[in-house]
Amino acid sequence: MRFKLLSCDVLTREVGYCLFKTPHTVDPVFTEKGEHNAPGRLRELLQGQIDAVAAGETAYDAVLLGYGLCGNATLGLRARRFPLVIPRAHDCTTLFLGSKEAFKEHFADNPSQTWASTGYSERGASVFSDSSTREWTGSTPDLAKLVEIYGEENAKYIYETMNVTHDSGSVWFIDVPETRCAGVYERIGALAAGEGKELRRIAGSIRLIEGLLSGDWPEADYLVVPPDHEVEGVYDLDEVIRARPV
């Protein structure tokens, strides 16, 4: 099979490792981490790339997205000529951890917990994650406005997620064994200590990235968006996203 991959560049190391192992032909395109600062602009960029792939001469079996919801940047993306495949993830935290279950274990009680990883921290200006409310809506969240846009149940989840207090005393380092680099943990630990924080190591996994490039997409982990459908947000910790016809 042949795939087009559109991915955030924070996953460059993990994608590179999995590209070496996949039996399929994959044409990757990476977008800079900084594009997440403006989710609307990132959505337009990704849709433009999807449209360009659809208009091109190369026939693909699917367009793969190395993203989660990512501040709603993938919300409303439409599959054109080829299906879209996207992991069921709120953001790259889940992609680095390797599963929704790991995300729930470490982040369900505090989705805004500050974290770092080798791939995330080497890209862009920020070493540590910044789960600010602006990544979701571009402004301070208003519950009534969220209800108007997303419905009462979804709005409540989003509002509670955005208003969780950071654990200011620690930074979690997501350690992916396959892309581990000597000295990185110590360097980031020194930066955390300089801010009065403790760096704590938690296990990461390439499982979701490897599965994305494998062509085997179990429904529990990936959403396959058929042509003439778009991505819709669910905003829970299990389904996360679904496809709807347009």
PDB file of C-alpha atoms in Angstrom:
ATOM      1  CA  MET A   1       0.000   0.000   0.000  1.00  0.00           C
ATOM      2  CA  ARG A   2       0.985   3.635  -0.416  1.00  0.00           C
ATOM      3  CA  PHE A   3       0.222   6.357   2.111  1.00  0.00           C
ATOM      4  CA  LYS A   4       0.620  10.112   2.396  1.00  0.00           C
ATOM      5  CA  LEU A   5       1.584  11.131   5.926  1.00  0.00           C
ATOM      6  CA  LEU A   6       0.900  14.627   7.255  1.00  0.00           C
ATOM      7  CA  SER A   7       2.535  14.966  10.660  1.00  0.00           C
ATOM      8  CA  CYS A   8       3.695  17.450  13.256  1.00  0.00           C
ATOM      9  CA  ASP A   9       7.473  17.652  13.309  1.00  0.00           C
ATOM     10  CA  VAL A  10       7.647  16.825  17.030  1.00  0.00           C
ATOM     11  CA  LEU A  11       7.131  13.210  15.899  1.00  0.00           C
ATOM     12  CA  THR A  12       9.994  13.237  13.388  1.00  0.00           C
ATOM     13  CA  ARG A  13      12.130  10.756  15.339  1.00  0.00           C
ATOM     14  CA  GLU A  14       9.261   8.353  16.036  1.00  0.00           C
ATOM     15  CA  VAL A  15       7.986   8.536  12.462  1.00  0.00           C
ATOM     16  CA  GLY A  16      11.501   8.000  11.106  1.00  0.00           C
ATOM     17  CA  TYR A  17      11.952   4.883  13.203  1.00  0.00           C
ATOM     18  CA  CYS A  18       8.604   3.473  12.063  1.00  0.00           C
ATOM     19  CA  LEU A  19       9.198   4.372   8.408  1.00  0.00           C
ATOM     20  CA  PHE A  20      12.254   2.143   8.482  1.00  0.00           C
ATOM     21  CA  LYS A  21      10.118  -0.797   9.637  1.00  0.00           C
ATOM     22  CA  THR A  22       6.911  -0.430   7.632  1.00  0.00           C
ATOM     23  CA  PRO A  23       6.487  -2.599   4.511  1.00  0.00           C
ATOM     24  CA  HIS A  24       4.443   0.154   2.860  1.00  0.00           C
ATOM     25  CA  THR A  25       5.490   3.166   0.812  1.00  0.00           C
ATOM     26  CA  VAL A  26       4.958   6.339   2.822  1.00  0.00           C
ATOM     27  CA  ASP A  27       5.435   9.901   1.573  1.00  0.00           C
ATOM     28  CA  PRO A  28       5.809  12.107   4.679  1.00  0.00           C
ATOM     29  CA  VAL A  29       5.278  15.844   5.088  1.00  0.00           C
ATOM     30  CA  PHE A  30       6.069  17.542   8.409  1.00  0.00           C
ATOM     31  CA  THR A  31       4.600  20.773   9.767  1.00  0.00           C
ATOM     32  CA  GLU A  32       6.376  22.896  12.383  1.00  0.00           C
ATOM     33  CA  LYS A  33       5.266  22.639  16.008  1.00  0.00           C
ATOM     34  CA  GLY A  34       4.652  26.377  16.142  1.00  0.00           C
ATOM     35  CA  GLU A  35       1.633  26.031  13.855  1.00  0.00           C
ATOM     36  CA  HIS A  36      -0.271  24.667  16.884  1.00  0.00           C
ATOM     37  CA  ASN A  37      -0.303  28.183  18.322  1.00  0.00           C
ATOM     38  CA  ALA A  38      -3.022  29.057  15.802  1.00  0.00           C
ATOM     39  CA  PRO A  39      -5.313  26.006  15.446  1.00  0.00           C
ATOM     40  CA  GLY A  40      -7.458  27.664  12.788  1.00  0.00           C
ATOM     41  CA  ARG A  41      -4.432  28.354  10.624  1.00  0.00           C
ATOM     42  CA  LEU A  42      -3.152  24.801  11.146  1.00  0.00           C
ATOM     43  CA  ARG A  43      -6.552  23.438  10.103  1.00  0.00           C
ATOM     44  CA  GLU A  44      -6.430  25.472   6.893  1.00  0.00           C
ATOM     45  CA  LEU A  45      -2.883  24.292   6.233  1.00  0.00           C
ATOM     46  CA  LEU A  46      -3.770  20.622   6.725  1.00  0.00           C
ATOM     47  CA  GLN A  47      -6.928  20.872   4.625  1.00  0.00           C
ATOM     48  CA  GLY A  48      -4.893  22.508   1.885  1.00  0.00           C
ATOM     49  CA  GLN A  49      -2.430  19.613   1.987  1.00  0.00           C
ATOM     50  CA  ILE A  50      -5.279  17.080   1.901  1.00  0.00           C
ATOM     51  CA  ASP A  51      -6.825  18.871  -1.081  1.00  0.00           C
ATOM     52  CA  ALA A  52      -3.478  18.973  -2.892  1.00  0.00           C
ATOM     53  CA  VAL A  53      -3.025  15.227  -2.405  1.00  0.00           C
ATOM     54  CA  ALA A  54      -6.517  14.634  -3.795  1.00  0.00           C
ATOM     55  CA  ALA A  55      -5.744  16.756  -6.859  1.00  0.00           C
ATOM     56  CA  GLY A  56      -2.380  15.109  -7.490  1.00  0.00           C
ATOM     57  CA  GLU A  57      -1.473  12.304  -9.865  1.00  0.00           C
ATOM     58  CA  THR A  58      -0.356   9.837  -7.182  1.00  0.00           C
ATOM     59  CA  ALA A  59      -2.984   7.357  -6.021  1.00  0.00           C
ATOM     60  CA  TYR A  60      -2.835   6.702  -2.276  1.00  0.00           C
ATOM     61  CA  ASP A  61      -4.632   4.125  -0.192  1.00  0.00           C
ATOM     62  CA  ALA A  62      -5.051   6.674   2.597  1.00  0.00           C
ATOM     63  CA  VAL A  63      -3.864  10.002   3.981  1.00  0.00           C
ATOM     64  CA  LEU A  64      -2.446   9.488   7.477  1.00  0.00           C
ATOM     65  CA  LEU A  65      -2.470  12.252  10.086  1.00  0.00           C
ATOM     66  CA  GLY A  66       0.248  12.371  12.728  1.00  0.00           C
ATOM     67  CA  TYR A  67      -1.982  14.521  14.936  1.00  0.00           C
ATOM     68  CA  GLY A  68      -4.731  14.225  17.505  1.00  0.00           C
ATOM     69  CA  LEU A  69      -7.453  16.827  17.980  1.00  0.00           C
ATOM     70  CA  CYS A  70      -4.605  19.237  18.774  1.00  0.00           C
ATOM     71  CA  GLY A  71      -6.556  22.218  20.036  1.00  0.00           C
ATOM     72  CA  ASN A  72      -9.362  21.475  17.553  1.00  0.00           C
ATOM     73  CA  ALA A  73      -6.960  21.953  14.622  1.00  0.00           C
ATOM     74  CA  THR A  74      -8.150  18.696  13.028  1.00  0.00           C
ATOM     75  CA  LEU A  75     -11.823  19.355  13.792  1.00  0.00           C
ATOM     76  CA  GLY A  76     -13.740  19.658  10.514  1.00  0.00           C
ATOM     77  CA  LEU A  77     -10.991  18.257   8.287  1.00  0.00           C
ATOM     78  CA  ARG A  78     -12.617  16.647   5.241  1.00  0.00           C
ATOM     79  CA  ALA A  79     -11.556  13.525   3.405  1.00  0.00           C
ATOM     80  CA  ARG A  80     -11.570  14.119  -0.317  1.00  0.00           C
ATOM     81  CA  ARG A  81     -10.379  11.505  -2.805  1.00  0.00           C
ATOM     82  CA  PHE A  82      -8.729   9.238  -0.225  1.00  0.00           C
ATOM     83  CA  PRO A  83      -9.710   8.206   3.317  1.00  0.00           C
ATOM     84  CA  LEU A  84      -8.144  10.027   6.259  1.00  0.00           C
ATOM     85  CA  VAL A  85      -6.758   8.001   9.151  1.00  0.00           C
ATOM     86  CA  ILE A  86      -6.202   9.749  12.482  1.00  0.00           C
ATOM     87  CA  PRO A  87      -5.352   8.328  15.922  1.00  0.00           C
ATOM     88  CA  ARG A  88      -7.998   8.739  18.618  1.00  0.00           C
ATOM     89  CA  ALA A  89      -5.938  11.215  20.618  1.00  0.00           C
ATOM     90  CA  HIS A  90      -6.501  14.661  22.087  1.00  0.00           C
ATOM     91  CA  ASP A  91      -2.969  15.765  21.217  1.00  0.00           C
ATOM     92  CA  CYS A  92       0.582  14.482  20.798  1.00  0.00           C
ATOM     93  CA  THR A  93       0.742  13.548  24.488  1.00  0.00           C
ATOM     94  CA  THR A  94      -1.228  10.398  23.677  1.00  0.00           C
ATOM     95  CA  LEU A  95       0.890   9.765  20.579  1.00  0.00           C
ATOM     96  CA  PHE A  96       4.088   9.838  22.637  1.00  0.00           C
ATOM     97  CA  LEU A  97       2.535   7.651  25.351  1.00  0.00           C
ATOM     98  CA  GLY A  98       1.282   5.099  22.826  1.00  0.00           C
ATOM     99  CA  SER A  99      -2.313   4.639  23.989  1.00  0.00           C
ATOM    100  CA  LYS A 100      -5.418   6.308  25.362  1.00  0.00           C
ATOM    101  CA  GLU A 101      -5.118   4.057  28.400  1.00  0.00           C
ATOM    102  CA  ALA A 102      -1.679   5.461  29.224  1.00  0.00           C
ATOM    103  CA  PHE A 103      -3.021   8.990  28.784  1.00  0.00           C
ATOM    104  CA  LYS A 104      -5.872   8.272  31.193  1.00  0.00           C
ATOM    105  CA  GLU A 105      -3.459   6.749  33.707  1.00  0.00           C
ATOM    106  CA  HIS A 106      -1.107   9.721  33.762  1.00  0.00           C
ATOM    107  CA  PHE A 107      -3.157  12.735  32.628  1.00  0.00           C
ATOM    108  CA  ALA A 108      -6.885  12.125  33.202  1.00  0.00           C
ATOM    109  CA  ASP A 109      -6.839  13.935  36.546  1.00  0.00           C
ATOM    110  CA  ASN A 110      -4.769  16.816  35.170  1.00  0.00           C
ATOM    111  CA  PRO A 111      -4.744  17.078  31.352  1.00  0.00           C
ATOM    112  CA  SER A 112      -2.736  20.304  31.631  1.00  0.00           C
ATOM    113  CA  GLN A 113       0.195  18.655  33.441  1.00  0.00           C
ATOM    114  CA  THR A 114       3.455  20.011  32.007  1.00  0.00           C
ATOM    115  CA  TRP A 115       5.533  17.427  30.165  1.00  0.00           C
ATOM    116  CA  ALA A 116       8.476  17.062  27.801  1.00  0.00           C
ATOM    117  CA  SER A 117       9.978  14.477  25.450  1.00  0.00           C
ATOM    118  CA  THR A 118      13.015  14.237  23.222  1.00  0.00           C
ATOM    119  CA  GLY A 119      11.054  14.953  20.040  1.00  0.00           C
ATOM    120  CA  TYR A 120       8.792  17.627  21.480  1.00  0.00           C
ATOM    121  CA  SER A 121      11.535  19.509  23.271  1.00  0.00           C
ATOM    122  CA  GLU A 122      13.926  19.743  20.327  1.00  0.00           C
ATOM    123  CA  ARG A 123      11.383  21.452  18.055  1.00  0.00           C
ATOM    124  CA  GLY A 124      10.302  25.070  18.203  1.00  0.00           C
ATOM    125  CA  ALA A 125      10.960  27.510  21.011  1.00  0.00           C
ATOM    126  CA  SER A 126       9.302  25.659  23.910  1.00  0.00           C
ATOM    127  CA  VAL A 127      11.042  22.809  25.728  1.00  0.00           C
ATOM    128  CA  PHE A 128       8.021  22.056  27.921  1.00  0.00           C
ATOM    129  CA  SER A 129       4.424  21.571  26.833  1.00  0.00           C
ATOM    130  CA  ASP A 130       2.082  24.526  27.090  1.00  0.00           C
ATOM    131  CA  SER A 131      -1.516  23.354  27.445  1.00  0.00           C
ATOM    132  CA  SER A 132      -2.969  26.817  27.671  1.00  0.00           C
ATOM    133  CA  THR A 133      -6.593  27.577  26.923  1.00  0.00           C
ATOM    134  CA  ARG A 134      -5.560  29.460  23.808  1.00  0.00           C
ATOM    135  CA  GLU A 135      -4.583  26.156  22.194  1.00  0.00           C
ATOM    136  CA  TRP A 136      -8.273  25.213  22.329  1.00  0.00           C
ATOM    137  CA  THR A 137     -10.229  28.363  21.613  1.00  0.00           C
ATOM    138  CA  GLY A 138      -7.821  31.253  21.083  1.00  0.00           C
ATOM    139  CA  SER A 139      -9.073  33.040  24.214  1.00  0.00           C
ATOM    140  CA  THR A 140     -10.168  32.556  27.795  1.00  0.00           C
ATOM    141  CA  PRO A 141     -12.889  29.844  27.768  1.00  0.00           C
ATOM    142  CA  ASP A 142     -16.513  30.800  28.346  1.00  0.00           C
ATOM    143  CA  LEU A 143     -18.793  27.896  29.283  1.00  0.00           C
ATOM    144  CA  ALA A 144     -21.888  29.379  27.659  1.00  0.00           C
ATOM    145  CA  LYS A 145     -20.027  29.895  24.393  1.00  0.00           C
ATOM    146  CA  LEU A 146     -18.654  26.354  24.496  1.00  0.00           C
ATOM    147  CA  VAL A 147     -22.176  24.983  25.044  1.00  0.00           C
ATOM    148  CA  GLU A 148     -23.366  26.937  22.011  1.00  0.00           C
ATOM    149  CA  ILE A 149     -20.620  25.459  19.840  1.00  0.00           C
ATOM    150  CA  TYR A 150     -20.221  21.906  21.163  1.00  0.00           C
ATOM    151  CA  GLY A 151     -23.362  21.036  23.121  1.00  0.00           C
ATOM    152  CA  GLU A 152     -23.759  20.812  26.896  1.00  0.00           C
ATOM    153  CA  GLU A 153     -22.007  17.480  27.576  1.00  0.00           C
ATOM    154  CA  ASN A 154     -19.007  18.131  25.330  1.00  0.00           C
ATOM    155  CA  ALA A 155     -18.725  21.731  26.530  1.00  0.00           C
ATOM    156  CA  LYS A 156     -18.578  20.630  30.161  1.00  0.00           C
ATOM    157  CA  TYR A 157     -15.691  18.252  29.410  1.00  0.00           C
ATOM    158  CA  ILE A 158     -13.771  20.896  27.460  1.00  0.00           C
ATOM    159  CA  TYR A 159     -14.300  23.535  30.143  1.00  0.00           C
ATOM    160  CA  GLU A 160     -13.167  21.237  32.949  1.00  0.00           C
ATOM    161  CA  THR A 161     -10.129  20.153  30.915  1.00  0.00           C
ATOM    162  CA  MET A 162      -9.062  23.721  30.237  1.00  0.00           C
ATOM    163  CA  ASN A 163      -9.479  24.826  33.827  1.00  0.00           C
ATOM    164  CA  VAL A 164      -7.409  22.140  35.540  1.00  0.00           C
ATOM    165  CA  THR A 165      -4.619  23.588  37.650  1.00  0.00           C
ATOM    166  CA  HIS A 166      -1.081  22.728  36.554  1.00  0.00           C
ATOM    167  CA  ASP A 167       1.085  20.627  38.828  1.00  0.00           C
ATOM    168  CA  SER A 168       3.641  23.400  39.202  1.00  0.00           C
ATOM    169  CA  GLY A 169       6.078  21.247  41.144  1.00  0.00           C
ATOM    170  CA  SER A 170       6.964  18.737  38.457  1.00  0.00           C
ATOM    171  CA  VAL A 171       7.495  18.103  34.756  1.00  0.00           C
ATOM    172  CA  TRP A 172       6.881  14.636  33.328  1.00  0.00           C
ATOM    173  CA  PHE A 173       9.365  13.354  30.754  1.00  0.00           C
ATOM    174  CA  ILE A 174       7.768  10.906  28.298  1.00  0.00           C
ATOM    175  CA  ASP A 175      10.607   8.488  27.567  1.00  0.00           C
ATOM    176  CA  VAL A 176      10.212   6.634  24.253  1.00  0.00           C
ATOM    177  CA  PRO A 177      12.852   3.845  24.265  1.00  0.00           C
ATOM    178  CA  GLU A 178      13.312   3.667  20.489  1.00  0.00           C
ATOM    179  CA  THR A 179      14.159   7.370  20.204  1.00  0.00           C
ATOM    180  CA  ARG A 180      16.021   7.814  23.474  1.00  0.00           C
ATOM    181  CA  CYS A 181      19.136  10.015  23.190  1.00  0.00           C
ATOM    182  CA  ALA A 182      22.013  10.144  25.643  1.00  0.00           C
ATOM    183  CA  GLY A 183      22.058  13.252  27.804  1.00  0.00           C
ATOM    184  CA  VAL A 184      18.623  14.593  26.851  1.00  0.00           C
ATOM    185  CA  TYR A 185      16.895  13.608  30.098  1.00  0.00           C
ATOM    186  CA  GLU A 186      19.678  15.186  32.134  1.00  0.00           C
ATOM    187  CA  ARG A 187      19.639  18.392  30.069  1.00  0.00           C
ATOM    188  CA  ILE A 188      15.877  18.803  30.367  1.00  0.00           C
ATOM    189  CA  GLY A 189      16.103  17.925  34.049  1.00  0.00           C
ATOM    190  CA  ALA A 190      18.540  20.790  34.554  1.00  0.00           C
ATOM    191  CA  LEU A 191      16.153  23.178  32.788  1.00  0.00           C
ATOM    192  CA  ALA A 192      13.284  21.990  34.975  1.00  0.00           C
ATOM    193  CA  ALA A 193      15.395  22.403  38.104  1.00  0.00           C
ATOM    194  CA  GLY A 194      16.179  25.946  37.007  1.00  0.00           C
ATOM    195  CA  GLU A 195      12.445  26.631  37.180  1.00  0.00           C
ATOM    196  CA  GLY A 196      12.171  24.981  40.583  1.00  0.00           C
ATOM    197  CA  LYS A 197      10.559  21.820  39.226  1.00  0.00           C
ATOM    198  CA  GLU A 198      11.339  18.124  39.447  1.00  0.00           C
ATOM    199  CA  LEU A 199      11.607  16.060  36.243  1.00  0.00           C
ATOM    200  CA  ARG A 200       9.843  12.689  36.498  1.00  0.00           C
ATOM    201  CA  ARG A 201      10.245   9.949  33.901  1.00  0.00           C
ATOM    202  CA  ILE A 202       7.200   8.070  32.563  1.00  0.00           C
ATOM    203  CA  ALA A 203       7.195   5.379  29.873  1.00  0.00           C
ATOM    204  CA  GLY A 204       6.391   6.306  26.285  1.00  0.00           C
ATOM    205  CA  SER A 205       5.701   4.047  23.304  1.00  0.00           C
ATOM    206  CA  ILE A 206       5.761   4.175  19.499  1.00  0.00           C
ATOM    207  CA  ARG A 207       2.712   1.894  19.375  1.00  0.00           C
ATOM    208  CA  LEU A 208       0.238   4.395  17.874  1.00  0.00           C
ATOM    209  CA  ILE A 209       2.703   5.775  15.318  1.00  0.00           C
ATOM    210  CA  GLU A 210       3.842   2.304  14.313  1.00  0.00           C
ATOM    211  CA  GLY A 211       0.240   1.188  13.954  1.00  0.00           C
ATOM    212  CA  LEU A 212      -0.656   4.248  11.901  1.00  0.00           C
ATOM    213  CA  LEU A 213       2.041   3.418   9.345  1.00  0.00           C
ATOM    214  CA  SER A 214       1.288  -0.319   9.383  1.00  0.00           C
ATOM    215  CA  GLY A 215      -2.061  -0.080   7.621  1.00  0.00           C
ATOM    216  CA  ASP A 216      -3.776  -1.959  10.457  1.00  0.00           C
ATOM    217  CA  TRP A 217      -6.166   0.475  12.125  1.00  0.00           C
ATOM    218  CA  PRO A 218      -8.346  -1.052  14.865  1.00  0.00           C
ATOM    219  CA  GLU A 219     -11.401   1.101  15.501  1.00  0.00           C
ATOM    220  CA  ALA A 220     -10.551   1.460  19.181  1.00  0.00           C
ATOM    221  CA  ASP A 221      -7.330   3.313  18.330  1.00  0.00           C
ATOM    222  CA  TYR A 222      -7.899   4.993  14.957  1.00  0.00           C
ATOM    223  CA  LEU A 223     -10.645   6.826  13.121  1.00  0.00           C
ATOM    224  CA  VAL A 224     -10.936   6.139   9.397  1.00  0.00           C
ATOM    225  CA  VAL A 225     -12.726   9.054   7.728  1.00  0.00           C
ATOM    226  CA  PRO A 226     -14.257   8.017   4.378  1.00  0.00           C
ATOM    227  CA  PRO A 227     -14.306  10.415   1.411  1.00  0.00           C
ATOM    228  CA  ASP A 228     -16.959  13.130   1.726  1.00  0.00           C
ATOM    229  CA  HIS A 229     -16.884  12.890   5.528  1.00  0.00           C
ATOM    230  CA  GLU A 230     -15.271  15.166   8.102  1.00  0.00           C
ATOM    231  CA  VAL A 231     -13.768  14.890  11.578  1.00  0.00           C
ATOM    232  CA  GLU A 232     -16.125  15.629  14.469  1.00  0.00           C
ATOM    233  CA  GLY A 233     -15.017  16.055  18.095  1.00  0.00           C
ATOM    234  CA  VAL A 234     -16.472  13.881  20.859  1.00  0.00           C
ATOM    235  CA  TYR A 235     -14.246  15.169  23.692  1.00  0.00           C
ATOM    236  CA  ASP A 236     -14.249  12.113  25.920  1.00  0.00           C
ATOM    237  CA  LEU A 237     -11.315   9.890  26.871  1.00  0.00           C
ATOM    238  CA  ASP A 238     -12.290   6.924  24.689  1.00  0.00           C
ATOM    239  CA  GLU A 239     -13.856   7.743  21.320  1.00  0.00           C
ATOM    240  CA  VAL A 240     -12.386  11.285  21.144  1.00  0.00           C
ATOM    241  CA  ILE A 241     -13.360  11.831  17.495  1.00  0.00           C
ATOM    242  CA  ARG A 242     -15.803  10.454  14.945  1.00  0.00           C
ATOM    243  CA  ALA A 243     -16.626  10.911  11.263  1.00  0.00           C
ATOM    244  CA  ARG A 244     -19.775  12.547   9.943  1.00  0.00           C
ATOM    245  CA  PRO A 245     -20.992  12.962   6.347  1.00  0.00           C
ATOM    246  CA  VAL A 246     -20.858  16.378   4.696  1.00  0.00           C
TER     247      VAL A 246
END
